[in-house]
Tab-separated table of C-alpha atoms in Angstrom:
chain	number	residue	atom	x	y	z
A	1	MET	CA	-223.376	-7.471	24.240
A	2	PRO	CA	-219.884	-7.544	25.789
A	3	ASN	CA	-217.141	-9.138	23.725
A	4	LYS	CA	-216.785	-12.779	24.719
A	5	LYS	CA	-213.027	-13.113	24.305
A	6	LYS	CA	-212.268	-9.767	25.933
A	7	ASN	CA	-214.524	-9.916	28.958
A	8	GLN	CA	-215.416	-13.522	29.701
A	9	VAL	CA	-213.659	-15.048	32.705
A	10	THR	CA	-213.600	-18.554	34.021
A	11	ALA	CA	-215.967	-19.244	36.904
A	12	SER	CA	-215.261	-21.896	39.474
A	13	PRO	CA	-216.891	-25.243	38.569
A	14	GLU	CA	-219.241	-24.899	41.540
A	15	ARG	CA	-220.343	-21.377	40.590
A	16	ARG	CA	-220.759	-22.393	36.960
A	17	ARG	CA	-222.989	-25.335	37.943
A	18	GLU	CA	-225.003	-23.060	40.226
A	19	LEU	CA	-225.591	-20.504	37.462
A	20	LEU	CA	-226.484	-23.193	34.930
A	21	GLY	CA	-228.883	-24.744	37.439
A	22	THR	CA	-230.600	-21.391	37.870
A	23	ALA	CA	-230.734	-20.849	34.108
A	24	ALA	CA	-232.196	-24.324	33.590
A	25	GLU	CA	-235.000	-23.627	36.044
A	26	VAL	CA	-235.840	-20.334	34.303
A	27	PHE	CA	-235.730	-21.915	30.832
A	28	ALA	CA	-237.948	-24.785	32.029
A	29	ALA	CA	-240.492	-22.465	33.641
A	30	GLN	CA	-240.669	-19.706	31.020
A	31	GLY	CA	-239.478	-21.313	27.780
A	32	TYR	CA	-236.303	-20.556	25.863
A	33	ASN	CA	-237.680	-17.776	23.652
A	34	ALA	CA	-239.327	-15.940	26.545
A	35	THR	CA	-236.235	-16.145	28.723
A	36	THR	CA	-233.774	-13.271	28.645
A	37	VAL	CA	-230.300	-13.034	30.126
A	38	ARG	CA	-231.721	-10.404	32.481
A	39	LYS	CA	-234.328	-12.872	33.798
A	40	ILE	CA	-231.634	-15.457	34.443
A	41	ALA	CA	-229.443	-12.864	36.141
A	42	ASP	CA	-232.361	-11.703	38.306
A	43	ALA	CA	-233.016	-15.292	39.399
A	44	ALA	CA	-229.311	-15.690	40.191
A	45	GLY	CA	-229.253	-12.456	42.182
A	46	MET	CA	-226.777	-10.672	39.921
A	47	LEU	CA	-226.660	-8.019	37.215
A	48	ALA	CA	-227.135	-9.111	33.604
A	49	GLY	CA	-223.756	-7.628	32.721
A	50	SER	CA	-222.106	-9.763	35.374
A	51	LEU	CA	-223.610	-12.908	33.895
A	52	TYR	CA	-221.842	-12.125	30.612
A	53	TYR	CA	-218.543	-12.552	32.431
A	54	HIS	CA	-219.398	-16.253	32.719
A	55	PHE	CA	-221.414	-16.986	29.556
A	56	ASP	CA	-221.469	-15.120	26.252
A	57	SER	CA	-225.176	-15.757	25.567
A	58	LYS	CA	-228.303	-17.529	26.729
A	59	GLU	CA	-227.759	-19.924	23.801
A	60	SER	CA	-224.410	-20.951	25.279
A	61	MET	CA	-226.057	-21.607	28.619
A	62	LEU	CA	-228.777	-23.723	27.046
A	63	ASP	CA	-226.202	-25.627	24.995
A	64	GLU	CA	-224.192	-26.502	28.077
A	65	ILE	CA	-227.317	-27.491	30.048
A	66	LEU	CA	-228.573	-29.861	27.351
A	67	SER	CA	-225.215	-31.311	26.332
A	68	THR	CA	-224.272	-32.013	29.958
A	69	PHE	CA	-227.581	-33.803	30.509
A	70	LEU	CA	-227.297	-35.879	27.330
A	71	ASP	CA	-223.636	-36.756	27.907
A	72	GLU	CA	-224.518	-38.126	31.324
A	73	LEU	CA	-227.617	-39.893	30.019
A	74	TRP	CA	-225.630	-41.680	27.327
A	75	GLU	CA	-222.861	-42.608	29.728
A	76	GLY	CA	-225.492	-44.487	31.732
A	77	TYR	CA	-227.370	-45.861	28.710
A	78	ASP	CA	-224.206	-47.065	26.984
A	79	SER	CA	-223.174	-48.934	30.132
A	80	VAL	CA	-226.568	-50.650	30.232
A	81	LEU	CA	-226.511	-51.527	26.525
A	82	ALA	CA	-222.973	-52.925	26.786
A	83	ALA	CA	-223.749	-55.097	29.811
A	84	GLY	CA	-225.116	-58.047	27.847
A	85	LEU	CA	-228.404	-58.134	29.751
A	86	GLY	CA	-231.536	-59.878	28.547
A	87	PRO	CA	-234.261	-57.773	26.900
A	88	ARG	CA	-236.435	-57.399	29.997
A	89	GLU	CA	-233.455	-56.618	32.202
A	90	THR	CA	-232.242	-54.053	29.662
A	91	ILE	CA	-235.624	-52.308	29.667
A	92	GLU	CA	-235.619	-52.328	33.472
A	93	ALA	CA	-232.119	-50.847	33.590
A	94	LEU	CA	-232.899	-48.190	30.961
A	95	VAL	CA	-236.037	-47.089	32.803
A	96	THR	CA	-234.135	-46.943	36.102
A	97	GLU	CA	-231.326	-44.940	34.515
A	98	SER	CA	-233.905	-42.584	32.988
A	99	PHE	CA	-235.437	-41.821	36.388
A	100	ARG	CA	-231.972	-41.236	37.843
A	101	GLU	CA	-231.354	-38.670	35.117
A	102	ILE	CA	-234.696	-37.003	35.824
A	103	ASP	CA	-233.600	-36.818	39.466
A	104	ARG	CA	-230.271	-35.212	38.520
A	105	HIS	CA	-231.426	-33.038	35.608
A	106	ARG	CA	-235.174	-32.471	35.997
A	107	ALA	CA	-235.134	-28.969	34.507
A	108	ALA	CA	-232.926	-30.043	31.590
A	109	VAL	CA	-235.343	-32.893	30.809
A	110	ALA	CA	-238.260	-30.459	30.827
A	111	ILE	CA	-236.379	-28.111	28.491
A	112	TYR	CA	-235.467	-30.993	26.188
A	113	GLN	CA	-239.100	-32.072	25.948
A	114	LYS	CA	-240.370	-28.565	25.188
A	115	GLU	CA	-237.607	-27.201	22.998
A	116	SER	CA	-235.677	-29.985	21.256
A	117	ARG	CA	-237.867	-30.218	18.156
A	118	HIS	CA	-237.266	-26.661	16.993
A	119	LEU	CA	-233.761	-26.362	18.460
A	120	SER	CA	-232.511	-29.430	16.584
A	121	ALA	CA	-232.992	-27.557	13.294
A	122	GLN	CA	-230.197	-25.183	14.330
A	123	PRO	CA	-226.640	-26.332	13.506
A	124	ARG	CA	-225.451	-25.741	17.067
A	125	PHE	CA	-228.115	-28.090	18.439
A	126	HIS	CA	-228.094	-30.746	15.729
A	127	TYR	CA	-226.802	-33.208	18.322
A	128	LEU	CA	-230.324	-33.245	19.783
A	129	ALA	CA	-231.650	-34.949	16.640
A	130	ASP	CA	-228.688	-37.356	16.608
A	131	SER	CA	-229.347	-38.262	20.234
A	132	GLN	CA	-233.051	-38.820	19.563
A	133	GLN	CA	-232.270	-41.226	16.717
A	134	LYS	CA	-229.801	-43.113	18.883
A	135	PHE	CA	-232.325	-43.218	21.731
A	136	GLU	CA	-235.048	-44.600	19.481
A	137	LYS	CA	-232.718	-47.227	18.024
A	138	ALA	CA	-231.702	-48.444	21.492
A	139	TRP	CA	-235.279	-48.810	22.716
A	140	LEU	CA	-236.757	-50.282	19.547
A	141	GLY	CA	-233.853	-52.696	19.224
A	142	THR	CA	-234.322	-53.939	22.773
A	143	LEU	CA	-238.083	-54.396	22.323
A	144	GLU	CA	-237.577	-56.247	19.037
A	145	ARG	CA	-234.998	-58.483	20.689
A	146	GLY	CA	-237.488	-59.240	23.452
A	147	VAL	CA	-240.182	-60.246	20.966
A	148	ARG	CA	-237.768	-62.504	19.091
A	149	ALA	CA	-236.688	-64.117	22.356
A	150	ARG	CA	-240.354	-64.583	23.377
A	151	VAL	CA	-239.775	-62.474	26.471
A	152	PHE	CA	-242.337	-59.931	25.219
A	153	ARG	CA	-245.652	-60.678	23.501
A	154	ALA	CA	-245.497	-61.591	19.835
A	155	ASP	CA	-248.400	-59.251	19.010
A	156	LEU	CA	-246.665	-56.226	20.513
A	157	ASP	CA	-246.667	-53.116	18.343
A	158	ILE	CA	-243.018	-52.224	18.863
A	159	ARG	CA	-243.178	-48.552	17.903
A	160	LEU	CA	-246.358	-47.892	19.874
A	161	THR	CA	-244.881	-49.632	22.904
A	162	TYR	CA	-241.708	-47.567	22.610
A	163	ARG	CA	-243.687	-44.314	22.468
A	164	PHE	CA	-245.835	-45.322	25.428
A	165	VAL	CA	-242.890	-46.246	27.640
A	166	ARG	CA	-240.846	-43.230	26.546
A	167	ASP	CA	-243.629	-40.745	27.224
A	168	THR	CA	-244.714	-42.435	30.449
A	169	VAL	CA	-241.197	-42.183	31.854
A	170	TRP	CA	-240.033	-38.775	30.684
A	171	VAL	CA	-243.262	-36.892	31.422
A	172	ALA	CA	-242.411	-37.525	35.080
A	173	ALA	CA	-240.058	-34.550	34.831
A	174	SER	CA	-243.164	-32.331	34.935
A	175	TRP	CA	-244.043	-33.420	38.470
A	176	TYR	CA	-240.965	-35.072	39.979
A	177	ARG	CA	-239.013	-33.155	42.606
A	178	PRO	CA	-235.694	-34.396	44.033
A	179	GLY	CA	-235.843	-35.344	47.683
A	180	GLY	CA	-239.490	-36.358	47.538
A	181	LEU	CA	-241.248	-39.316	49.097
A	182	HIS	CA	-239.873	-41.861	46.611
A	183	SER	CA	-236.350	-42.348	45.306
A	184	PRO	CA	-235.867	-42.504	41.529
A	185	GLU	CA	-235.167	-46.229	41.871
A	186	GLU	CA	-238.454	-46.803	43.710
A	187	ILE	CA	-240.408	-44.823	41.128
A	188	ALA	CA	-238.723	-46.847	38.368
A	189	ARG	CA	-239.676	-50.083	40.137
A	190	GLN	CA	-243.318	-49.018	40.368
A	191	TYR	CA	-243.414	-47.882	36.724
A	192	LEU	CA	-241.810	-51.104	35.568
A	193	SER	CA	-244.295	-53.161	37.533
A	194	MET	CA	-247.166	-51.367	35.794
A	195	VAL	CA	-245.602	-51.448	32.322
A	196	LEU	CA	-244.326	-55.021	32.375
A	197	ASP	CA	-246.896	-56.740	34.597
A	198	GLY	CA	-249.970	-54.510	34.331
A	199	ILE	CA	-252.230	-53.225	37.105
A	200	ALA	CA	-255.063	-55.801	37.017
A	201	LEU	CA	-255.055	-58.581	39.567
A	202	ARG	CA	-254.221	-61.874	37.920
A	203	THR	CA	-256.743	-64.652	38.505
């Protein structure tokens, strides 16, 4: 492997984003362990050696893909959580923000879902476990607040509800494609209608 400090050069921000986008798609499709630098380079239309001029390893690429996604996710989530909204409105805003992130970082979400459990055991990726704990605290806290405020049902199993909503939203990364029939906001509205109001006709 070429020496990072000796050979690595700085790519333009646009080229760097393009290469990371390509790497994310390969990681999402083939899995981290099965992906080689050569496969990423092939998908980017360049030689593997040339890719090392921009990134020292596939681990560095994955790190930047996941950290960029999570930094942006938490920028949006923290804004929602600091807005002083009611419990239902907070859930609505968090779900909407989640679908916006799927729209912006679909491949990164897919990688996170497949790889985060084993990656988080590595020191370099420990932030994945920290983020998951923070994520769970935000959602459970909002649901508990809603039950206390009698906005949500008193018999709600908070943890089960959290897992259902979390999985229902984030699994959309497996089928969602940017530029499709529905905007992320419209998909969020439909999901929220089903989660919060159900699908049966009220009589």
